[in-house]
Amino acid sequence: MRIVLKYGGSSVATVEKIQKIADYLIELKKEYDEIVVVASAMGKTTDGLIKLAKEITSNPNQRELDSLMSIGEQQTVTLIAMALTAKGQKAISLTGFQAGIKTSGVHTKNKIANISSERIETLLREGNIVIITGFQGINNSGDITTLGRGGSDTSAVALTVALNCECRIYTDVEGIYSVDPRLYPKAKFLEKISYEEMMEMANLGAGVMETRAVELGKKYNIPIFVGKSLSYTGGTYIMEKDIALEDKLITGISVTKEIIVTNISNVPFSSENIAEIFSTIDECGLNINMITQNINRYMRVEISFSCQASEKYLLEQVVEKIRAKFSTCDIELNENLGMLSIVGVGMINNSGIAGKFFTSLSKGNINFYQVTTSEISISCSIDRENIEKAVNLVAEEFSL
Amino acid sequence: MRIVLKYGGSSVATVEKIQKIADYLIELKKEYDEIVVVASAMGKTTDGLIKLAKEITSNPNQRELDSLMSIGEQQTVTLIAMALTAKGQKAISLTGFQAGIKTSGVHTKNKIANISSERIETLLREGNIVIITGFQGINNSGDITTLGRGGSDTSAVALTVALNCECRIYTDVEGIYSVDPRLYPKAKFLEKISYEEMMEMANLGAGVMETRAVELGKKYNIPIFVGKSLSYTGGTYIMEKDIALEDKLITGISVTKEIIVTNISNVPFSSENIAEIFSTIDECGLNINMITQNINRYMRVEISFSCQASEKYLLEQVVEKIRAKFSTCDIELNENLGMLSIVGVGMINNSGIAGKFFTSLSKGNINFYQVTTSEISISCSIDRENIEKAVNLVAEEFSL
């Protein structure tokens, strides 16, 4: 039997944690004769490397940044392999290029193009536990690449596809809850969640797993287990939606505590201008969530978009560039907002969910501003001070 | 014009130093249209990585240790490339495998087998300053390898050979002195030194450049410039011996302040037993300097060898293993010694140097114990407390 296990940064943050993972892997080897481990950089290593790059220049060369960031994972995998071999277990670490993980795209945001798994297969047959760097690969030019935030989840699922086996993602939370239990202690633990709901939850700030990894799981129909590292109870399966899942109207609430909503008005209407604004956002690398657009009676566009408050430094670059391009436009930032979303595949076949959602908010006299919807989610921005109250009201309303 | 520059760990220890090196390289690009930089890990990074490995296990897997240690240099080269590109200079970093540095041998002590320099040549033609990781390469199995202590010097000289150009090694000292100026402030600065003398000096603890790099320079007759990073005055050329050099009897004094001399007696005489002792030393990775051997009238061997006091932990492993193998032997450690050597190609054609050397020591009532000689050097162990006095007496005697 073969399995891919992924350990996130907090799970491998110390030498002690790595030793315990090694002990667990040796136990697991009795059950699974072929084990592949995908590991992230220890704790905040990657952030430290980015900080170092920023000390050199505020705008580091992206190819070089990729090569710099990749060393964090290389450190982890060698230490896990050392811990295993010291305990008498055959093990070997592989970096992205050694594992045959080929990528394409732009630096710091590469996508996995394919995996040549021959070397992994050979090493597994020889009895090794194979420990592979997450987050990284190599492109056609022979340059080291990285897969963007949360890329290690994607590495793990892609390797699971290539190796045709089971997949477990170990992290610092027990699995997926209907609502963040820190905000709503009565939140229900979910033993199963559909790919689609998980993707919405991830996009909307649930932060347990990267959307791209879930998408890949859905594409190849691979059930992904998400559980707490070294706990081995509980855990949530992300898998195809089944009837039981569809019975529920709403599966979960997703919260982003601190967002900034930017309103841009008075832009002359043309699709070119709007495209220009969103290209600028993209160029600066700003991740935006909710987008709403209106055209007023003077044929001038009003655009609003939200982003994480932590990305304010990127937003400021965006604002500066947009001001330079459209001298007539007005730009306004609202920084006291959070975002609340409800997610559920049950929404597809049920009208009235939006009404129920907004009613529960209004019962608490909670104002909501921007509203966006997808097939299986509704999101709105609210004042930060109202978040906890809103979560409680909505969770009660939908019995989460 | 083409040049290879090597920067050691202390030269790239901080972001500020890296920025200054970048400024210098941009200036130098006006003079040399093709520049290759070889860089070591920042400051004590490699020691930190080894410490981390030792926290996992006292005896880390050597393949994994190589992969772990290699990340230090990868960090430096990406930061230098970022600093250059941020200042508007085309630049690119390459790791050992990207630069085509193929190695062979055992992990942590690999040798460069060959360099496939096509990618470097292409990048240079495109106007890039190419920054390459020292100390590392890749073997036939696709595993990352390192070249052992001081390996970055070897990388630089090997790349100089492959690229057929000039070579400068930048370090934290101004060049080579006849005697360590911290011990003998009147020491003469050497503008030139022969490969042979430099190798002896390096072996005998002068510590400026690795012997293997000098050996490679000699083999391909490449003059190696050694100078202080960011100082750009002074510097020593290591090159073929010329008539001027041979005029001097002695070129320099080399000192190792703290050595341990180990005496092993009462080993039954056979070449097999002696080979066994030195194999054990090799297995444990202990570097030894002076070796002397005698056979007493009972046909029992007495062997003495010296090592750096900093390697006592390795010596202890050696002693333990030898005791296990030869239960009858006596092993004695003398820890209060230092080593003094005089080096000079002039010695080859001049008798009486040894006499002059020992006389100058005896003038100061300095006892010397073990004595070893090579064609161009004489070394002896003396009490640590006498080192400074001995250096002064010998330096005066030979007008260094």
PDB file of C-alpha atoms in Angstrom, chain A residues 80-82 84-85 89-93 127-131, chain B residues 61 63-64:
ATOM      1  CA  ILE A  80      13.450  14.393   8.273  1.00  0.00           C
ATOM      2  CA  ALA A  81      15.583  12.000   6.206  1.00  0.00           C
ATOM      3  CA  MET A  82      18.428  12.285   8.752  1.00  0.00           C
ATOM      4  CA  LEU A  84      14.717   8.488   9.857  1.00  0.00           C
ATOM      5  CA  THR A  85      18.118   7.085   8.864  1.00  0.00           C
ATOM      6  CA  GLN A  89      14.831   3.448   8.593  1.00  0.00           C
ATOM      7  CA  LYS A  90      15.964   3.733   4.963  1.00  0.00           C
ATOM      8  CA  ALA A  91      15.021   7.208   3.790  1.00  0.00           C
ATOM      9  CA  ILE A  92      16.069   9.776   1.225  1.00  0.00           C
ATOM     10  CA  SER A  93      15.192  13.403   0.590  1.00  0.00           C
ATOM     11  CA  GLY A 127      12.364   0.374   0.679  1.00  0.00           C
ATOM     12  CA  ASN A 128      13.019   4.079   1.225  1.00  0.00           C
ATOM     13  CA  ILE A 129      10.647   6.521   2.812  1.00  0.00           C
ATOM     14  CA  VAL A 130      10.934   9.314   0.246  1.00  0.00           C
ATOM     15  CA  ILE A 131      10.751  12.872   1.576  1.00  0.00           C
TER      16      ILE A 131
ATOM     17  CA  ASN B  61      23.452  10.723   6.996  1.00  0.00           C
ATOM     18  CA  ARG B  63      24.075  12.466   1.625  1.00  0.00           C
ATOM     19  CA  GLU B  64      21.424  14.416   3.517  1.00  0.00           C
TER      20      GLU B  64
END
